[in-house]
Amino acid sequence: MTNAIRVCLVGAGRAGQVHAESLVQHVPEGKLVALVDPNSAALEKSAGRFGVESKFNSLDEAIDRVAFDAVVITTPTFTHRELAALAATRGKHIFCEKPMALTIEECDEMIATAELNKVLLQLGFMRRFDPDFQAAAARIEAGEIGQPMMIKSLTHGPGLPPAWARDLQTSNGMLAEVNSHDWDAVRWLAGSNPERVYAEVSNFKGQKHGVDTPHFYDTALVSVRFESGALGAISGICPCDYGYDARVEIVGEKGLLQIGDVRGQSVVVCTDRERGLVTPIYRSWPERFGSAYVREMKHFLGCIRNGSQPSVSGLDGRWAVAGVLAATRSFREERSVRIAEVLDAVAAVGERNR
Amino acid sequence: MTNAIRVCLVGAGRAGQVHAESLVQHVPEGKLVALVDPNSAALEKSAGRFGVESKFNSLDEAIDRVAFDAVVITTPTFTHRELAALAATRGKHIFCEKPMALTIEECDEMIATAELNKVLLQLGFMRRFDPDFQAAAARIEAGEIGQPMMIKSLTHGPGLPPAWARDLQTSNGMLAEVNSHDWDAVRWLAGSNPERVYAEVSNFKGQKHGVDTPHFYDTALVSVRFESGALGAISGICPCDYGYDARVEIVGEKGLLQIGDVRGQSVVVCTDRERGLVTPIYRSWPERFGSAYVREMKHFLGCIRNGSQPSVSGLDGRWAVAGVLAATRSFREERSVRIAEVLDAVAAVGERNR
Amino acid sequence: MTNAIRVCLVGAGRAGQVHAESLVQHVPEGKLVALVDPNSAALEKSAGRFGVESKFNSLDEAIDRVAFDAVVITTPTFTHRELAALAATRGKHIFCEKPMALTIEECDEMIATAELNKVLLQLGFMRRFDPDFQAAAARIEAGEIGQPMMIKSLTHGPGLPPAWARDLQTSNGMLAEVNSHDWDAVRWLAGSNPERVYAEVSNFKGQKHGVDTPHFYDTALVSVRFESGALGAISGICPCDYGYDARVEIVGEKGLLQIGDVRGQSVVVCTDRERGLVTPIYRSWPERFGSAYVREMKHFLGCIRNGSQPSVSGLDGRWAVAGVLAATRSFREERSVRIAEVLDAVAAVGERNR
Amino acid sequence: MTNAIRVCLVGAGRAGQVHAESLVQHVPEGKLVALVDPNSAALEKSAGRFGVESKFNSLDEAIDRVAFDAVVITTPTFTHRELAALAATRGKHIFCEKPMALTIEECDEMIATAELNKVLLQLGFMRRFDPDFQAAAARIEAGEIGQPMMIKSLTHGPGLPPAWARDLQTSNGMLAEVNSHDWDAVRWLAGSNPERVYAEVSNFKGQKHGVDTPHFYDTALVSVRFESGALGAISGICPCDYGYDARVEIVGEKGLLQIGDVRGQSVVVCTDRERGLVTPIYRSWPERFGSAYVREMKHFLGCIRNGSQPSVSGLDGRWAVAGVLAATRSFREERSVRIAEVLDAVAAVGERNR
């Protein structure tokens, strides 16, 4: 396209590569014009793979040297606030991967800065762009299954997350890294905000993997009560080893709705009568949600072009962070925690700071 | 039950054992009072397993020595006519396993003898008593998918049939032994008689198994045109090794209907991300149709008690035999064959014999 | 069978009818010789349907007037203790429907009385006899998915339970009436006892149905921590209206295992392109677990005949009751509750009573 | 992309629009620079929708007025030969929709002209680029299910084809228009060429739709014998009304392999206990094979860029045409027809023409 929107991608890790591939292979309306990563080796490798000539170790540099319209932030959580602030003040639209940030205060600051500088801020909840999830949401919205009573969402990921992603200090742990999507999905699909959570966590595989991160857990189950009275369950397992598994099940007053399938391909094979039928499972999140990543990027670029607001906003990111913080407090203090405890603390601080 | 119907089972092979187990374990309204098999070793073994004291090498003997109401015939096809004739003339109701007989003449004789002696004759098409098949038939009958346009039925069996069962002289081969059920099912579900068939057969595994039976085939595909204009396909593979597989798919003017599932159990396991989900397949026909065998026996005994006609009659058995004979002629003569060719020949002979 | 075990069925309600049908139609090794129900109309109706001549309004009477070997108790929960005591002291083996009783004390008394009188006591956890559940349990036991980390079990029932079954005073409510099976299944399959529970409940449909039972809820979600560190979720919805739904999903250290299917039949129909494929759902628990009810009865009668202990004992029933009591306390006091709180209270009372 | 490959699309019908959308929305490496259709209204509409400024009523004109590298031909079958000849002689690479042409002679001419002019010729068998089909083909190729013994492929399309597409004179009818993909798939997956076919056809819905095309049929079943001895079935129904349905099932010496699913989405809903579970079906071929259309276009453009040969060639298109012609002769002459009859006739003509 002649007037494609110019994008600078910050973060050459796995999520960064997924977005880079979208932009280069599947999204003619965008153009990947610069790549940023503090790790020069990773930067070179990605730049080579995607044919990007402009590559930098910091966003600062990139902004100074290359013209672009938007940033896509795919770096670790603890860097999001600063990168977003920089992008916003330099007038770049922001696409930010989940989790949005480490604290409610950081989320609030990101939202405020984007608004102040009149740039768009879209959160990377790609399930909102998956055709199955979208169809389901539309049917719930249309009242097909009635008022949601119970909603369960699970995400089980195959491999051990990197060190920063399992440390409560740098990422809020698996409930944030893996289950951010579930936090967003249950709130979206239940059509109600969470009110109270109770979380249990366990550590089954840490020792085997030599993990010594404090408070590490690989198995988590969160019970959620929504303002509407609906009950919810979020479960996370990582590493689960067996595949990538993301499914939602909702019961409304009128009936049941299931989203997603543990099967990853429509090929079934049987060559052993004693073993039985075998069908592939999704092996990774890019495999499961590949087209959703493309679609969310098309949405973001479309909003920039049309001047419309993204359907997934900073506030959605903030709610997910609130859920994670309340659930983390719950398992650490062995009690149920109201979301308001997390949000009120921020409000109180805000009050004091006035 | 105090006045259970007394049954003599003829044939201590696999099908015989399935019926014996039904009678002993699951059908209180019947009582297995005698067992007949020319093979004394098999006879002893079955008699011991099912706790039957009266055991004989011939039906003749059994009739002379034990009082009973009905026979269940599960011997090789080429013996059916004689056993049925004997049972009928001695006033015993007859349950006869498929295939009914080797020729249309034999079928006609069996039907006539049963009628003459006023005994019931039920054919062992147990799929008619499977809950899935019954529900499907009722829905087709009710017009839910409209007039059937295309119907496909397959039966793939895991193991090599015994020598007599693959020899055209003693059994009419796999199209009879394995696919009799399909012949019955397509006619039942299409609601129309077959008019013309075309068959192709292949022999892939015979050599590996050391089979030297003439005209042996392990793979067969029959194209069927019904009087209604509907088209049908029957496929048989035996040995298929991978499991026991029996499914039907019908397209009517209004829609699609599928019967059966290749999955044999509602248990799914995934322990290998590269391999994927594994779910058991049916390993054998008793596993797939176990409850249907029980239900067909209950139906037979119920008909005896109530004096009503079985829903699966000698005529149904005769149609299946006609299909098998026409298809066999088709692949041997490499041309399509009208069912009437097979039936008219009998009629002509009947004519001459008057 | 000449020497069938004689059974007296107490309770002519729905569960009673399911067991009566098993005994009369599918279990030749048992004989239904007497029927007991205080409601004469229900008694007459069931007696007629199943052809039972000896019918009484109390178990007392039945014991005095008819000879039998065992009782099958299918009356409301609050009557179990007394009926079991009577049966035990008169030397009758006991098959008792779930929930076992209202309190741990009642459970303990039932277990002690049965032991004292040397009669068998089997609890009606029929899922233990369902082929899918059995196969899954065997595979977990064999280590196929490794140590269980997360186990989720749900039971959603279509209709509003009767008044006594939703009242905490007479039944402990839905968590007992509907979810007893889940309590047993998660403990059985996780291979570990529950340690701590947290429950949330909601009432969505009560008002619509005119229910004024105090503490009524139709939606419940229980988070369970097991002694092994495994996490569990039990969910119950009743009435859910959409069908009968009972499924379990387990993730072990090595992989995933799913039991059960929301589909109730292997028939798929599509007659509307806009609507899509339609397949029946299980409409009721007898439809889903019909064969498991037959198999548990065969097991019970087999144990009586062989003098062996049933595989599902009073202790299993007691654990389910303990879970229900802890979860009920949890949602009423809005906090997590250790199972020990419930069991220790009994122990303390026992201590005092010495 | 700066140096995208320039494409001229010939045919503004439905298939044309699918390819246009691929090029504009999903394939940055190509650029749709011109549109051709003799129907000016359709041309204007498509040009507007896809933002194409250069639009013409004939390919001739387009070639004279616009610079481009390749043509995508999506016009009716009977026009393919002439358009391909024109493109080839003017040095344009050719992507040609199926069916390739009406006769073997036409196919041969297209292949020869492309070779002579050193342009690429790719056939539009997009199933070769569907991830499910590709994975299945790779597994068969790797020997996972052993030597194919039986292969069944079906395509049922929802709506009545346009007049030219059901007329044997202009399209060879449904076996060509709808089942071309099956002809290609069975040969590809069986790894063997067809040797002999037998076809039955029926007309169920023609009268209702007011179709008076001679030899019209809406239901076809073709039995195929492959050179390897494998047996095959191809079935076509159009209009089937219930959805778009394309599935393949193969049994090899070692086992079963199924490709595709009648379910079109991973969303399941149940709101009616009597009706059951409902899941969407594929409603159209672009919905089922959308990503395969994108991928085949990427392959074509990649071949142009790299100078490599497309994996789906004119010879593949020719084999599909041969199957269609033999099957058509089969149902018209009511006999099985060897593929050689069709091919030899061409050879003989070629011989005479020397």
PDB file of C-alpha atoms in Angstrom, chain A residues 129-238:
ATOM      1  CA  PHE A 129     -10.288 -10.646  17.742  1.00  0.00           C
ATOM      2  CA  ASP A 130     -10.469 -14.427  17.496  1.00  0.00           C
ATOM      3  CA  PRO A 131     -13.447 -15.407  15.317  1.00  0.00           C
ATOM      4  CA  ASP A 132     -14.685 -17.996  17.829  1.00  0.00           C
ATOM      5  CA  PHE A 133     -14.517 -15.596  20.769  1.00  0.00           C
ATOM      6  CA  GLN A 134     -16.119 -12.829  18.747  1.00  0.00           C
ATOM      7  CA  ALA A 135     -18.974 -15.008  17.585  1.00  0.00           C
ATOM      8  CA  ALA A 136     -19.548 -16.189  21.135  1.00  0.00           C
ATOM      9  CA  ALA A 137     -19.501 -12.677  22.557  1.00  0.00           C
ATOM     10  CA  ALA A 138     -22.002 -11.539  19.955  1.00  0.00           C
ATOM     11  CA  ARG A 139     -24.343 -14.402  20.772  1.00  0.00           C
ATOM     12  CA  ILE A 140     -24.133 -13.732  24.515  1.00  0.00           C
ATOM     13  CA  GLU A 141     -24.684 -10.024  23.881  1.00  0.00           C
ATOM     14  CA  ALA A 142     -27.737 -10.949  21.830  1.00  0.00           C
ATOM     15  CA  GLY A 143     -29.140 -12.797  24.812  1.00  0.00           C
ATOM     16  CA  GLU A 144     -28.927 -16.262  23.322  1.00  0.00           C
ATOM     17  CA  ILE A 145     -27.904 -17.997  26.549  1.00  0.00           C
ATOM     18  CA  GLY A 146     -29.459 -15.436  28.876  1.00  0.00           C
ATOM     19  CA  GLN A 147     -27.775 -13.804  31.841  1.00  0.00           C
ATOM     20  CA  PRO A 148     -24.394 -15.496  32.509  1.00  0.00           C
ATOM     21  CA  MET A 149     -24.397 -17.482  35.770  1.00  0.00           C
ATOM     22  CA  MET A 150     -21.060 -19.276  35.603  1.00  0.00           C
ATOM     23  CA  ILE A 151     -18.023 -18.654  33.432  1.00  0.00           C
ATOM     24  CA  LYS A 152     -14.817 -20.671  33.378  1.00  0.00           C
ATOM     25  CA  SER A 153     -11.719 -19.750  31.448  1.00  0.00           C
ATOM     26  CA  LEU A 154      -8.458 -21.624  31.346  1.00  0.00           C
ATOM     27  CA  THR A 155      -5.047 -21.049  29.851  1.00  0.00           C
ATOM     28  CA  HIS A 156      -2.452 -23.759  30.090  1.00  0.00           C
ATOM     29  CA  GLY A 157       0.863 -23.027  28.444  1.00  0.00           C
ATOM     30  CA  PRO A 158       3.462 -25.605  27.484  1.00  0.00           C
ATOM     31  CA  GLY A 159       6.809 -24.201  28.608  1.00  0.00           C
ATOM     32  CA  LEU A 160       8.427 -22.625  31.648  1.00  0.00           C
ATOM     33  CA  PRO A 161       8.163 -18.817  31.378  1.00  0.00           C
ATOM     34  CA  PRO A 162      11.420 -16.815  31.421  1.00  0.00           C
ATOM     35  CA  ALA A 163      12.762 -15.733  34.821  1.00  0.00           C
ATOM     36  CA  TRP A 164      11.369 -12.187  34.711  1.00  0.00           C
ATOM     37  CA  ALA A 165       7.930 -13.522  33.804  1.00  0.00           C
ATOM     38  CA  ARG A 166       7.561 -15.743  36.842  1.00  0.00           C
ATOM     39  CA  ASP A 167       8.887 -13.261  39.403  1.00  0.00           C
ATOM     40  CA  LEU A 168       6.240 -11.301  41.270  1.00  0.00           C
ATOM     41  CA  GLN A 169       8.582  -8.292  41.282  1.00  0.00           C
ATOM     42  CA  THR A 170       8.959  -7.988  37.530  1.00  0.00           C
ATOM     43  CA  SER A 171       5.731  -9.481  36.208  1.00  0.00           C
ATOM     44  CA  ASN A 172       3.173 -10.397  38.899  1.00  0.00           C
ATOM     45  CA  GLY A 173       3.802 -14.032  37.932  1.00  0.00           C
ATOM     46  CA  MET A 174       1.805 -16.514  35.922  1.00  0.00           C
ATOM     47  CA  LEU A 175      -1.607 -15.107  36.825  1.00  0.00           C
ATOM     48  CA  ALA A 176      -0.484 -12.003  34.927  1.00  0.00           C
ATOM     49  CA  GLU A 177       1.749 -13.472  32.229  1.00  0.00           C
ATOM     50  CA  VAL A 178      -0.424 -16.385  31.253  1.00  0.00           C
ATOM     51  CA  ASN A 179      -3.875 -15.562  32.580  1.00  0.00           C
ATOM     52  CA  SER A 180      -4.204 -11.890  31.621  1.00  0.00           C
ATOM     53  CA  HIS A 181      -6.249 -13.079  28.661  1.00  0.00           C
ATOM     54  CA  ASP A 182      -8.604 -14.995  30.931  1.00  0.00           C
ATOM     55  CA  TRP A 183      -9.060 -11.989  33.222  1.00  0.00           C
ATOM     56  CA  ASP A 184     -10.068  -9.944  30.222  1.00  0.00           C
ATOM     57  CA  ALA A 185     -12.193 -12.660  28.646  1.00  0.00           C
ATOM     58  CA  VAL A 186     -14.311 -13.463  31.696  1.00  0.00           C
ATOM     59  CA  ARG A 187     -15.065  -9.809  32.343  1.00  0.00           C
ATOM     60  CA  TRP A 188     -15.871  -9.216  28.668  1.00  0.00           C
ATOM     61  CA  LEU A 189     -18.047 -12.300  28.283  1.00  0.00           C
ATOM     62  CA  ALA A 190     -19.739 -12.117  31.694  1.00  0.00           C
ATOM     63  CA  GLY A 191     -20.587  -8.491  30.964  1.00  0.00           C
ATOM     64  CA  SER A 192     -19.783  -7.625  34.571  1.00  0.00           C
ATOM     65  CA  ASN A 193     -16.809  -6.523  36.645  1.00  0.00           C
ATOM     66  CA  PRO A 194     -15.197  -8.829  39.192  1.00  0.00           C
ATOM     67  CA  GLU A 195     -16.078  -8.052  42.789  1.00  0.00           C
ATOM     68  CA  ARG A 196     -14.244 -10.596  44.899  1.00  0.00           C
ATOM     69  CA  VAL A 197     -11.645 -13.265  44.213  1.00  0.00           C
ATOM     70  CA  TYR A 198     -10.156 -16.229  46.009  1.00  0.00           C
ATOM     71  CA  ALA A 199      -7.009 -17.897  44.715  1.00  0.00           C
ATOM     72  CA  GLU A 200      -5.158 -21.110  45.415  1.00  0.00           C
ATOM     73  CA  VAL A 201      -1.745 -21.824  43.904  1.00  0.00           C
ATOM     74  CA  SER A 202       0.629 -24.771  43.900  1.00  0.00           C
ATOM     75  CA  ASN A 203       4.148 -25.497  42.830  1.00  0.00           C
ATOM     76  CA  PHE A 204       4.532 -28.940  41.295  1.00  0.00           C
ATOM     77  CA  LYS A 205       7.319 -28.599  38.786  1.00  0.00           C
ATOM     78  CA  GLY A 206       9.477 -25.749  40.074  1.00  0.00           C
ATOM     79  CA  GLN A 207      12.003 -27.941  41.799  1.00  0.00           C
ATOM     80  CA  LYS A 208      12.383 -30.181  38.759  1.00  0.00           C
ATOM     81  CA  HIS A 209      13.146 -27.111  36.658  1.00  0.00           C
ATOM     82  CA  GLY A 210      15.531 -25.657  39.259  1.00  0.00           C
ATOM     83  CA  VAL A 211      13.331 -22.621  39.803  1.00  0.00           C
ATOM     84  CA  ASP A 212      14.174 -20.722  42.986  1.00  0.00           C
ATOM     85  CA  THR A 213      12.039 -17.658  42.373  1.00  0.00           C
ATOM     86  CA  PRO A 214      10.236 -16.823  45.645  1.00  0.00           C
ATOM     87  CA  HIS A 215       6.482 -17.478  45.624  1.00  0.00           C
ATOM     88  CA  PHE A 216       6.803 -19.409  42.372  1.00  0.00           C
ATOM     89  CA  TYR A 217       3.716 -21.390  41.398  1.00  0.00           C
ATOM     90  CA  ASP A 218       2.881 -23.306  38.240  1.00  0.00           C
ATOM     91  CA  THR A 219      -0.731 -24.122  39.032  1.00  0.00           C
ATOM     92  CA  ALA A 220      -3.354 -21.567  39.974  1.00  0.00           C
ATOM     93  CA  LEU A 221      -7.097 -21.593  40.386  1.00  0.00           C
ATOM     94  CA  VAL A 222      -8.985 -18.359  40.986  1.00  0.00           C
ATOM     95  CA  SER A 223     -12.603 -18.186  42.019  1.00  0.00           C
ATOM     96  CA  VAL A 224     -14.266 -14.947  40.932  1.00  0.00           C
ATOM     97  CA  ARG A 225     -17.547 -13.426  42.040  1.00  0.00           C
ATOM     98  CA  PHE A 226     -18.835 -10.816  39.621  1.00  0.00           C
ATOM     99  CA  GLU A 227     -20.943  -7.792  40.496  1.00  0.00           C
ATOM    100  CA  SER A 228     -23.814  -9.423  38.608  1.00  0.00           C
ATOM    101  CA  GLY A 229     -23.731 -12.422  40.928  1.00  0.00           C
ATOM    102  CA  ALA A 230     -22.150 -14.615  38.262  1.00  0.00           C
ATOM    103  CA  LEU A 231     -19.424 -16.948  39.455  1.00  0.00           C
ATOM    104  CA  GLY A 232     -16.208 -17.510  37.588  1.00  0.00           C
ATOM    105  CA  ALA A 233     -13.133 -19.703  37.587  1.00  0.00           C
ATOM    106  CA  ILE A 234      -9.802 -18.872  36.034  1.00  0.00           C
ATOM    107  CA  SER A 235      -7.206 -21.568  35.892  1.00  0.00           C
ATOM    108  CA  GLY A 236      -3.599 -21.367  34.866  1.00  0.00           C
ATOM    109  CA  ILE A 237      -0.989 -24.054  34.464  1.00  0.00           C
ATOM    110  CA  CYS A 238       2.457 -23.270  33.117  1.00  0.00           C
TER     111      CYS A 238
END
